[in-house]
Amino acid sequence: MKQMIKDMYKQMGISEEVFAFCEEILDSLAERFAEIDKTAEYNQMKVVKAMQDNKVSEACLLGTTGYGYNDMGRETLEAVYASIFHAEDALVRPQITCGTHALALALMSNLRPGDELLSPVGKPYDTLEEVIGIRPSKGSLREYGITYSQVDLLEDGSFDYENIKKAMNEKTKLVTIQRSKGYQTRPTLSVTRIGELISFIKGIKPDVICMVDNCYGEFVECMEPTDVGADMVVGSLIKNPGGGLAPIGGYIAGKKECVENAAFRLTSPGLGKEVGASLGVLKDFYQGLFLAPTVTAGALKGAIFAANIYEKLGFRVVPNSTETRHDIIQAVEFGKPEGVIAFCKGIQAAAPVDSFVTPEPWDMPGYDSPVIMAAGAFVAGSSIELSADGPIKPPYAVYFQGGLTYEHAKFGIMKTLQEVVNAGIAAL
Ligand SMILES: *Cc1c(COP(=O)(O)O)cnc(C)c1O
């Protein structure tokens, strides 16, 4: 069997040296992978239980058209999400176009003119800068008279409690906490740490709304931020919770009032959750959610595998090879553009779709340097599928995530190593 697999990798362009190097690293990861499998097992039961408790039936998999009144499948799915997150209610819709939209919706619907938004964990994800109005933008919160304040993390990554307390005032209405590091180098927040921060904030102002940007964090741990006091969690269905099958969508789960506000903003005052046809996507939403715990586990194993390979070769990796994981993103710093480009070529060459395409750096709107992206996905732009990207600027880091199966994530990383070795950027 081992020989058969080796031969197959050879046919797929993996040399014997790369294969042997990877196998040796994998031997050392068995214990960590077993731990990830335990988390997936727990979360798989959590999802199945939520589906059973809410009596998901065959009829739920069908969709509605037009107004979408009495859409049983949609309403049941929202109840399933609420159960999984131990929340009062949820909004899960194909009309929410992406993660940024879900976050913008949660913010715009729960804030009013004169309110202040606080980020106690530093700068939020790039696309939120325009939502908030940090960078001037049409329709931003700022245009509606909603102010913003930010407290950065301390040098060592810990919360700056003193300045968070100072930043909170009578106007502070909503606190946004980003779980994942996104494209920064700070550590990702564990659910436990998020809970500590929320306790501190509620201790100062009990009625402030605590929202967590949960992108890339779903099902990585057994707990979610709503289990430790978050009033709202928000995310994208073309990341973890869509399990690779959801073709579009976003969710907001949390306090009934918060979710209701979001629904009235998404559709219309007076209509709220009552309208919004689910069209034909419900089966994929349900099935993707069902698969999400194991898909997330596969992606996590791929990230840990990559960290161990590239750390051993002398590159800086964030998180490092032994750290516990709280999201599925892996950064590798190559220190030169050729490394980022070779890595992305490897990911592209491993894709099931568009594997014959060669990714090149290009100038993208909103970025101040050329960016290279690799993805050959079934769902365009889906980053729960094997994907990588990196801005061509120091420290020349590439960000890697996803893989619908562990086997595919593994192959993708092996391809990156092959490209990196072929380009003479590292020697085994
Ligand atoms: C992906 C992401 C977003 C935005 O989601 P899009 O679907 O790309 O709009 C926001 N926050 C974080 C932390 C993310 O990872």
Short mmCIF file of C-alpha atoms and ligand atoms in Angstrom, two decimals:
data_model
loop_
_atom_site.label_atom_id
_atom_site.label_comp_id
_atom_site.label_asym_id
_atom_site.label_seq_id
_atom_site.Cartn_x
_atom_site.Cartn_y
_atom_site.Cartn_z
CA MET A 1 0.00 0.00 0.00
CA LYS A 2 2.73 2.43 0.95
CA GLN A 3 4.44 1.75 -2.38
CA MET A 4 1.19 2.34 -4.25
CA ILE A 5 0.69 5.67 -2.54
CA LYS A 6 4.29 6.64 -3.21
CA ASP A 7 3.91 5.77 -6.89
CA MET A 8 0.74 7.80 -7.06
CA TYR A 9 2.45 10.84 -5.56
CA LYS A 10 5.24 10.37 -8.10
CA GLN A 11 2.70 10.51 -10.90
CA MET A 12 1.42 13.71 -9.30
CA GLY A 13 4.88 15.29 -9.48
CA ILE A 14 6.16 14.63 -5.95
CA SER A 15 9.78 13.48 -5.74
CA GLU A 16 10.94 10.70 -3.44
CA GLU A 17 12.88 13.18 -1.31
CA VAL A 18 9.86 15.39 -0.75
CA PHE A 19 7.68 12.36 -0.02
CA ALA A 20 10.15 10.98 2.54
CA PHE A 21 10.62 14.36 4.22
CA CYS A 22 6.85 14.81 4.57
CA GLU A 23 6.21 11.29 5.86
CA GLU A 24 8.79 11.74 8.58
CA ILE A 25 7.13 14.93 9.75
CA LEU A 26 3.70 13.34 9.68
CA ASP A 27 4.92 10.50 11.92
CA SER A 28 5.58 13.08 14.62
CA LEU A 29 2.10 14.60 14.38
CA ALA A 30 -0.06 11.57 15.13
CA GLU A 31 -0.91 12.67 18.66
CA ARG A 32 -1.96 16.17 17.63
CA PHE A 33 -4.06 14.85 14.81
CA ALA A 34 -5.82 12.50 17.22
CA GLU A 35 -6.72 15.49 19.39
CA ILE A 36 -8.19 17.30 16.38
CA ASP A 37 -10.23 14.20 15.57
CA LYS A 38 -11.67 14.28 19.10
CA THR A 39 -12.80 17.87 18.64
CA ALA A 40 -14.35 16.95 15.29
CA GLU A 41 -16.13 14.00 16.91
CA TYR A 42 -17.61 16.25 19.60
CA ASN A 43 -18.65 18.89 17.08
CA GLN A 44 -20.10 16.30 14.72
CA MET A 45 -22.40 15.15 17.53
CA LYS A 46 -23.25 18.76 18.36
CA VAL A 47 -24.39 19.32 14.77
CA VAL A 48 -26.33 16.07 14.50
CA LYS A 49 -28.00 16.73 17.86
CA ALA A 50 -29.05 20.21 16.72
CA MET A 51 -30.52 18.74 13.53
CA GLN A 52 -32.40 16.05 15.44
CA ASP A 53 -33.60 18.36 18.23
CA ASN A 54 -35.03 20.74 15.64
CA LYS A 55 -36.63 17.90 13.67
CA VAL A 56 -34.94 18.51 10.33
CA SER A 57 -37.07 16.65 7.79
CA GLU A 58 -36.81 15.88 4.10
CA ALA A 59 -39.17 18.77 3.36
CA CYS A 60 -36.67 21.16 4.98
CA LEU A 61 -34.24 20.52 2.14
CA LEU A 62 -36.59 22.06 -0.42
CA GLY A 63 -36.58 25.78 -1.06
CA THR A 64 -39.04 28.57 -1.68
CA THR A 65 -39.22 31.31 -4.32
CA GLY A 66 -40.68 34.81 -4.39
CA TYR A 67 -41.29 36.30 -0.95
CA GLY A 68 -40.37 33.11 0.81
CA TYR A 69 -43.18 33.26 3.39
CA ASN A 70 -43.40 30.23 5.68
CA ASP A 71 -40.12 28.82 4.47
CA MET A 72 -39.92 25.87 6.82
CA GLY A 73 -36.46 24.79 5.67
CA ARG A 74 -35.04 28.26 6.24
CA GLU A 75 -36.68 28.63 9.66
CA THR A 76 -35.54 25.20 10.78
CA LEU A 77 -31.98 25.84 9.59
CA GLU A 78 -31.91 29.04 11.60
CA ALA A 79 -33.11 27.11 14.63
CA VAL A 80 -30.34 24.55 14.03
CA TYR A 81 -27.70 27.30 13.95
CA ALA A 82 -29.16 28.79 17.14
CA SER A 83 -28.90 25.37 18.82
CA ILE A 84 -25.30 24.82 17.73
CA PHE A 85 -24.24 28.21 19.04
CA HIS A 86 -26.45 27.90 22.15
CA ALA A 87 -28.00 31.17 21.07
CA GLU A 88 -31.56 32.50 21.25
CA ASP A 89 -31.90 33.01 17.52
CA ALA A 90 -30.02 33.05 14.22
CA LEU A 91 -30.19 34.56 10.76
CA VAL A 92 -28.73 32.28 8.06
CA ARG A 93 -29.34 33.52 4.55
CA PRO A 94 -28.12 33.29 0.97
CA GLN A 95 -29.03 37.00 0.73
CA ILE A 96 -26.08 37.70 3.03
CA THR A 97 -23.45 37.79 0.30
CA CYS A 98 -20.22 37.26 2.26
CA GLY A 99 -18.54 37.62 5.64
CA THR A 100 -18.03 41.37 5.31
CA HIS A 101 -21.72 41.78 4.50
CA ALA A 102 -22.74 39.75 7.55
CA LEU A 103 -20.50 41.84 9.79
CA ALA A 104 -21.67 45.12 8.25
CA LEU A 105 -25.27 44.00 8.71
CA ALA A 106 -24.75 43.10 12.37
CA LEU A 107 -23.08 46.44 13.04
CA MET A 108 -25.39 48.71 11.05
CA SER A 109 -28.53 47.15 12.46
CA ASN A 110 -27.50 47.26 16.09
CA LEU A 111 -25.90 50.71 16.18
CA ARG A 112 -27.71 54.05 15.97
CA PRO A 113 -26.47 57.59 15.29
CA GLY A 114 -24.55 58.85 18.30
CA ASP A 115 -23.43 55.38 19.37
CA GLU A 116 -19.79 54.35 19.55
CA LEU A 117 -18.21 51.12 18.37
CA LEU A 118 -15.11 49.83 20.17
CA SER A 119 -12.54 47.30 18.99
CA PRO A 120 -10.47 46.25 22.02
CA VAL A 121 -8.30 43.86 19.98
CA GLY A 122 -6.66 46.25 17.54
CA LYS A 123 -7.36 46.95 13.90
CA PRO A 124 -10.17 44.85 12.44
CA TYR A 125 -10.07 42.90 9.17
CA ASP A 126 -9.21 45.05 6.13
CA THR A 127 -12.66 45.12 4.57
CA LEU A 128 -14.20 46.37 7.83
CA GLU A 129 -12.15 49.56 7.65
CA GLU A 130 -14.54 50.82 4.99
CA VAL A 131 -17.61 49.49 6.79
CA ILE A 132 -16.63 51.41 9.90
CA GLY A 133 -15.26 54.42 8.03
CA ILE A 134 -11.66 54.14 9.25
CA ARG A 135 -10.99 54.58 5.55
CA PRO A 136 -13.62 56.99 4.19
CA SER A 137 -16.28 55.13 2.26
CA LYS A 138 -19.83 55.66 1.02
CA GLY A 139 -22.42 54.34 3.43
CA SER A 140 -19.96 53.72 6.26
CA LEU A 141 -21.01 53.78 9.91
CA ARG A 142 -19.15 57.05 10.18
CA GLU A 143 -21.42 58.69 7.59
CA TYR A 144 -24.33 57.78 9.86
CA GLY A 145 -22.76 59.48 12.87
CA ILE A 146 -21.47 56.33 14.55
CA THR A 147 -18.02 56.87 16.03
CA TYR A 148 -15.25 54.31 16.43
CA SER A 149 -12.52 53.78 18.95
CA GLN A 150 -9.79 51.16 19.05
CA VAL A 151 -7.44 49.79 21.67
CA ASP A 152 -4.51 47.77 20.39
CA LEU A 153 -3.24 44.60 21.99
CA LEU A 154 -0.15 44.98 24.13
CA GLU A 155 3.28 44.08 22.77
CA ASP A 156 3.02 40.52 24.13
CA GLY A 157 -0.42 39.98 22.61
CA SER A 158 -2.38 40.43 25.84
CA PHE A 159 -5.41 42.70 26.31
CA ASP A 160 -4.72 46.30 27.34
CA TYR A 161 -7.34 46.25 30.10
CA GLU A 162 -6.39 49.68 31.44
CA ASN A 163 -6.93 51.44 28.12
CA ILE A 164 -10.00 49.37 27.26
CA LYS A 165 -11.58 50.66 30.49
CA LYS A 166 -10.59 54.22 29.58
CA ALA A 167 -11.99 53.86 26.06
CA MET A 168 -15.42 52.79 27.30
CA ASN A 169 -17.86 55.64 27.82
CA GLU A 170 -21.60 56.37 27.91
CA LYS A 171 -21.71 56.21 24.08
CA THR A 172 -20.11 52.76 23.81
CA LYS A 173 -22.88 50.54 22.50
CA LEU A 174 -21.15 47.65 20.79
CA VAL A 175 -17.77 45.97 21.16
CA THR A 176 -16.37 44.03 18.19
CA ILE A 177 -13.92 41.22 18.86
CA GLN A 178 -12.18 39.51 15.95
CA ARG A 179 -11.35 35.90 16.81
CA SER A 180 -8.98 35.18 13.93
CA LYS A 181 -5.78 37.08 13.33
CA GLY A 182 -6.79 37.67 9.70
CA TYR A 183 -3.78 39.06 7.87
CA GLN A 184 -2.02 40.24 11.00
CA THR A 185 0.66 38.53 13.00
CA ARG A 186 -1.02 38.76 16.39
CA PRO A 187 -2.11 35.44 17.87
CA THR A 188 -5.65 34.25 17.17
CA LEU A 189 -7.85 34.48 20.25
CA SER A 190 -9.00 31.31 21.93
CA VAL A 191 -12.63 31.10 22.98
CA THR A 192 -11.47 31.14 26.61
CA ARG A 193 -9.58 34.40 26.10
CA ILE A 194 -12.58 35.92 24.33
CA GLY A 195 -14.65 34.95 27.38
CA GLU A 196 -12.23 36.70 29.72
CA LEU A 197 -12.38 39.86 27.65
CA ILE A 198 -16.18 39.81 27.51
CA SER A 199 -16.40 39.35 31.31
CA PHE A 200 -14.16 42.35 31.81
CA ILE A 201 -16.19 44.50 29.41
CA LYS A 202 -19.55 43.45 30.87
CA GLY A 203 -18.14 44.15 34.34
CA ILE A 204 -17.72 47.77 33.31
CA LYS A 205 -20.89 48.09 31.23
CA PRO A 206 -23.30 45.15 31.43
CA ASP A 207 -25.60 46.29 28.61
CA VAL A 208 -22.91 46.72 25.95
CA ILE A 209 -23.35 44.34 23.00
CA CYS A 210 -20.35 42.03 22.53
CA MET A 211 -20.05 40.85 18.93
CA VAL A 212 -17.46 38.32 17.75
CA ASP A 213 -16.21 38.12 14.16
CA ASN A 214 -16.11 34.32 14.12
CA CYS A 215 -14.66 33.90 10.59
CA TYR A 216 -12.37 30.86 10.29
CA GLY A 217 -12.94 29.93 13.95
CA GLU A 218 -16.11 27.80 13.77
CA PHE A 219 -15.68 24.19 14.95
CA VAL A 220 -11.95 24.60 15.66
CA GLU A 221 -12.73 24.24 19.37
CA CYS A 222 -15.57 22.52 21.23
CA MET A 223 -16.87 25.87 22.43
CA GLU A 224 -17.94 28.92 20.45
CA PRO A 225 -17.86 32.56 21.63
CA THR A 226 -21.60 32.50 22.42
CA ASP A 227 -20.77 29.87 25.07
CA VAL A 228 -18.66 32.44 26.92
CA GLY A 229 -20.95 35.46 26.86
CA ALA A 230 -20.87 36.85 23.30
CA ASP A 231 -24.18 38.46 22.34
CA MET A 232 -23.59 37.83 18.62
CA VAL A 233 -21.32 35.66 16.48
CA VAL A 234 -20.99 36.45 12.81
CA GLY A 235 -19.42 34.55 9.93
CA SER A 236 -19.33 33.47 6.31
CA LEU A 237 -20.78 30.29 4.84
CA ILE A 238 -17.99 30.01 2.27
CA LYS A 239 -15.65 29.42 5.19
CA ASN A 240 -15.89 26.76 7.94
CA PRO A 241 -19.66 26.41 8.63
CA GLY A 242 -20.59 25.96 4.97
CA GLY A 243 -18.45 22.83 4.88
CA GLY A 244 -17.41 23.62 1.30
CA LEU A 245 -20.91 22.98 -0.04
CA ALA A 246 -22.67 26.27 0.67
CA PRO A 247 -22.36 28.30 -2.56
CA ILE A 248 -22.94 31.67 -0.83
CA GLY A 249 -24.19 33.03 2.48
CA GLY A 250 -23.53 34.36 5.92
CA TYR A 251 -24.89 33.95 9.44
CA ILE A 252 -25.52 35.91 12.60
CA ALA A 253 -26.39 33.99 15.77
CA GLY A 254 -27.03 35.40 19.21
CA LYS A 255 -29.49 37.35 21.35
CA LYS A 256 -32.98 37.50 19.93
CA GLU A 257 -33.01 41.29 19.84
CA CYS A 258 -29.67 41.51 18.01
CA VAL A 259 -30.72 38.96 15.39
CA GLU A 260 -34.09 40.65 14.94
CA ASN A 261 -32.42 44.01 14.37
CA ALA A 262 -30.23 42.40 11.73
CA ALA A 263 -33.23 40.80 10.01
CA PHE A 264 -35.11 44.12 9.83
CA ARG A 265 -32.08 45.68 8.25
CA LEU A 266 -31.43 42.82 5.82
CA THR A 267 -34.97 42.81 4.47
CA SER A 268 -37.08 45.71 5.71
CA PRO A 269 -38.60 47.20 8.86
CA GLY A 270 -41.83 45.33 9.39
CA LEU A 271 -40.76 42.30 7.37
CA GLY A 272 -37.64 41.04 9.15
CA LYS A 273 -37.16 37.29 9.16
CA GLU A 274 -40.54 36.59 7.55
CA VAL A 275 -39.31 37.04 3.98
CA GLY A 276 -36.27 35.93 2.03
CA ALA A 277 -36.72 32.95 -0.27
CA SER A 278 -34.14 30.23 0.24
CA LEU A 279 -34.23 29.31 -3.47
CA GLY A 280 -32.37 26.06 -4.03
CA VAL A 281 -29.54 26.33 -1.52
CA LEU A 282 -30.98 24.72 1.62
CA LYS A 283 -29.78 21.21 0.94
CA ASP A 284 -26.23 22.49 0.53
CA PHE A 285 -26.52 24.64 3.66
CA TYR A 286 -27.65 21.65 5.73
CA GLN A 287 -25.27 19.15 4.22
CA GLY A 288 -22.35 21.59 4.38
CA LEU A 289 -23.07 22.27 8.04
CA PHE A 290 -23.21 18.53 8.66
CA LEU A 291 -19.75 18.13 7.06
CA ALA A 292 -18.26 21.30 8.60
CA PRO A 293 -16.70 19.73 11.73
CA THR A 294 -14.67 17.17 9.74
CA VAL A 295 -13.86 19.60 6.92
CA THR A 296 -12.54 22.05 9.50
CA ALA A 297 -10.50 19.26 11.11
CA GLY A 298 -8.90 18.40 7.75
CA ALA A 299 -7.99 22.03 7.14
CA LEU A 300 -6.50 22.29 10.63
CA LYS A 301 -4.32 19.23 10.09
CA GLY A 302 -3.10 20.71 6.82
CA ALA A 303 -2.17 23.95 8.59
CA ILE A 304 -0.23 22.10 11.29
CA PHE A 305 1.52 19.96 8.68
CA ALA A 306 2.59 23.11 6.80
CA ALA A 307 3.84 24.77 9.99
CA ASN A 308 5.97 21.77 10.85
CA ILE A 309 7.48 21.46 7.36
CA TYR A 310 8.41 25.08 6.92
CA GLU A 311 9.58 25.62 10.48
CA LYS A 312 11.92 22.66 10.09
CA LEU A 313 13.31 24.27 6.94
CA GLY A 314 14.12 27.41 8.92
CA PHE A 315 11.25 29.72 7.98
CA ARG A 316 9.18 31.65 10.53
CA VAL A 317 5.67 30.24 10.74
CA VAL A 318 2.66 31.74 12.54
CA PRO A 319 1.28 29.92 14.47
CA ASN A 320 4.44 27.91 15.14
CA SER A 321 4.71 24.13 14.83
CA THR A 322 3.59 23.31 18.38
CA GLU A 323 1.08 26.03 19.36
CA THR A 324 -2.57 25.18 19.96
CA ARG A 325 -4.88 26.30 17.16
CA HIS A 326 -7.86 28.63 17.29
CA ASP A 327 -8.41 29.16 13.56
CA ILE A 328 -7.43 27.43 10.30
CA ILE A 329 -5.02 30.04 8.90
CA GLN A 330 -1.30 29.38 8.57
CA ALA A 331 1.28 32.03 7.70
CA VAL A 332 4.76 31.21 6.39
CA GLU A 333 7.36 33.95 6.04
CA PHE A 334 9.73 33.40 3.15
CA GLY A 335 11.64 36.68 3.33
CA LYS A 336 11.67 36.96 -0.46
CA PRO A 337 9.04 37.12 -3.20
CA GLU A 338 10.19 33.90 -4.91
CA GLY A 339 9.14 31.86 -1.88
CA VAL A 340 5.60 33.28 -1.86
CA ILE A 341 5.27 32.71 -5.60
CA ALA A 342 6.57 29.12 -5.47
CA PHE A 343 4.21 28.30 -2.58
CA CYS A 344 1.20 29.66 -4.44
CA LYS A 345 2.18 27.78 -7.60
CA GLY A 346 2.19 24.57 -5.59
CA ILE A 347 -1.28 25.20 -4.17
CA GLN A 348 -2.65 25.99 -7.62
CA ALA A 349 -1.08 22.88 -9.11
CA ALA A 350 -2.78 20.76 -6.46
CA ALA A 351 -6.27 22.10 -7.17
CA PRO A 352 -9.10 19.96 -8.58
CA VAL A 353 -10.23 22.91 -10.74
CA ASP A 354 -7.91 25.18 -12.78
CA SER A 355 -4.79 23.21 -11.79
CA PHE A 356 -3.20 24.09 -15.16
CA VAL A 357 -3.26 27.83 -14.44
CA THR A 358 -0.11 29.61 -13.21
CA PRO A 359 -0.84 32.27 -10.59
CA GLU A 360 1.00 35.60 -10.96
CA PRO A 361 1.20 38.63 -8.66
CA TRP A 362 -1.07 41.51 -9.74
CA ASP A 363 -2.24 44.89 -8.47
CA MET A 364 -5.58 44.46 -6.74
CA PRO A 365 -7.95 47.24 -5.72
CA GLY A 366 -7.61 48.06 -2.05
CA TYR A 367 -4.06 46.73 -1.68
CA ASP A 368 -0.87 48.78 -1.66
CA SER A 369 1.32 46.07 -3.23
CA PRO A 370 0.86 43.33 -5.82
CA VAL A 371 -0.90 40.24 -4.46
CA ILE A 372 -0.63 36.64 -5.60
CA MET A 373 -3.54 34.26 -5.05
CA ALA A 374 -3.89 30.56 -5.60
CA ALA A 375 -7.21 28.77 -5.62
CA GLY A 376 -8.89 26.21 -7.75
CA ALA A 377 -12.19 25.97 -5.98
CA PHE A 378 -15.62 24.51 -6.69
CA VAL A 379 -17.13 27.63 -5.08
CA ALA A 380 -15.44 30.82 -6.34
CA GLY A 381 -13.40 32.51 -3.64
CA SER A 382 -14.19 29.84 -1.07
CA SER A 383 -11.41 29.81 1.50
CA ILE A 384 -12.46 26.62 3.26
CA GLU A 385 -11.18 25.04 0.05
CA LEU A 386 -7.43 24.75 -0.43
CA SER A 387 -6.18 28.28 -1.06
CA ALA A 388 -3.27 30.62 -0.44
CA ASP A 389 -2.43 34.24 -0.99
CA GLY A 390 0.27 36.71 -0.15
CA PRO A 391 1.10 40.36 -0.70
CA ILE A 392 4.42 40.83 -2.50
CA LYS A 393 6.03 42.97 0.20
CA PRO A 394 8.20 42.33 3.27
CA PRO A 395 8.21 40.04 5.18
CA TYR A 396 7.00 38.11 2.12
CA ALA A 397 4.55 35.97 4.02
CA VAL A 398 2.07 33.62 2.43
CA TYR A 399 -1.27 32.82 4.09
CA PHE A 400 -2.56 29.34 3.60
CA GLN A 401 -5.91 27.87 4.55
CA GLY A 402 -8.46 25.23 3.81
CA GLY A 403 -8.66 21.88 2.15
CA LEU A 404 -11.99 20.09 1.98
CA THR A 405 -10.31 16.84 2.97
CA TYR A 406 -7.15 16.26 4.96
CA GLU A 407 -5.74 14.22 2.07
CA HIS A 408 -6.12 17.13 -0.28
CA ALA A 409 -4.63 19.63 2.17
CA LYS A 410 -1.68 17.27 2.61
CA PHE A 411 -1.16 16.96 -1.14
CA GLY A 412 -1.36 20.74 -1.53
CA ILE A 413 1.38 21.28 1.04
CA MET A 414 3.54 18.59 -0.58
CA LYS A 415 3.16 20.40 -3.91
CA THR A 416 4.23 23.69 -2.32
CA LEU A 417 7.32 22.02 -0.91
CA GLN A 418 8.14 20.50 -4.29
CA GLU A 419 7.90 23.94 -5.95
CA VAL A 420 9.95 25.57 -3.19
CA VAL A 421 12.66 22.89 -3.52
CA ASN A 422 12.63 23.04 -7.33
CA ALA A 423 13.07 26.83 -7.18
CA GLY A 424 16.11 26.38 -4.94
CA ILE A 425 14.52 28.32 -2.06
CA ALA A 426 15.02 25.49 0.42
CA ALA A 427 17.02 22.27 0.47
CA LEU A 428 15.86 19.10 2.20
C1 LIG B 1 -12.83 36.40 5.68
C2 LIG B 1 -12.95 37.32 6.83
C3 LIG B 1 -13.84 38.40 6.82
C4 LIG B 1 -14.61 38.83 5.59
O1 LIG B 1 -15.23 37.84 4.93
P1 LIG B 1 -15.49 37.91 3.34
O2 LIG B 1 -16.37 36.76 3.12
O3 LIG B 1 -14.17 37.81 2.67
O4 LIG B 1 -16.17 39.21 3.07
C5 LIG B 1 -13.94 39.16 7.96
N1 LIG B 1 -13.21 38.89 9.05
C6 LIG B 1 -12.33 37.86 9.09
C7 LIG B 1 -11.54 37.61 10.33
C8 LIG B 1 -12.19 37.05 7.98
O5 LIG B 1 -11.33 36.03 8.03
#
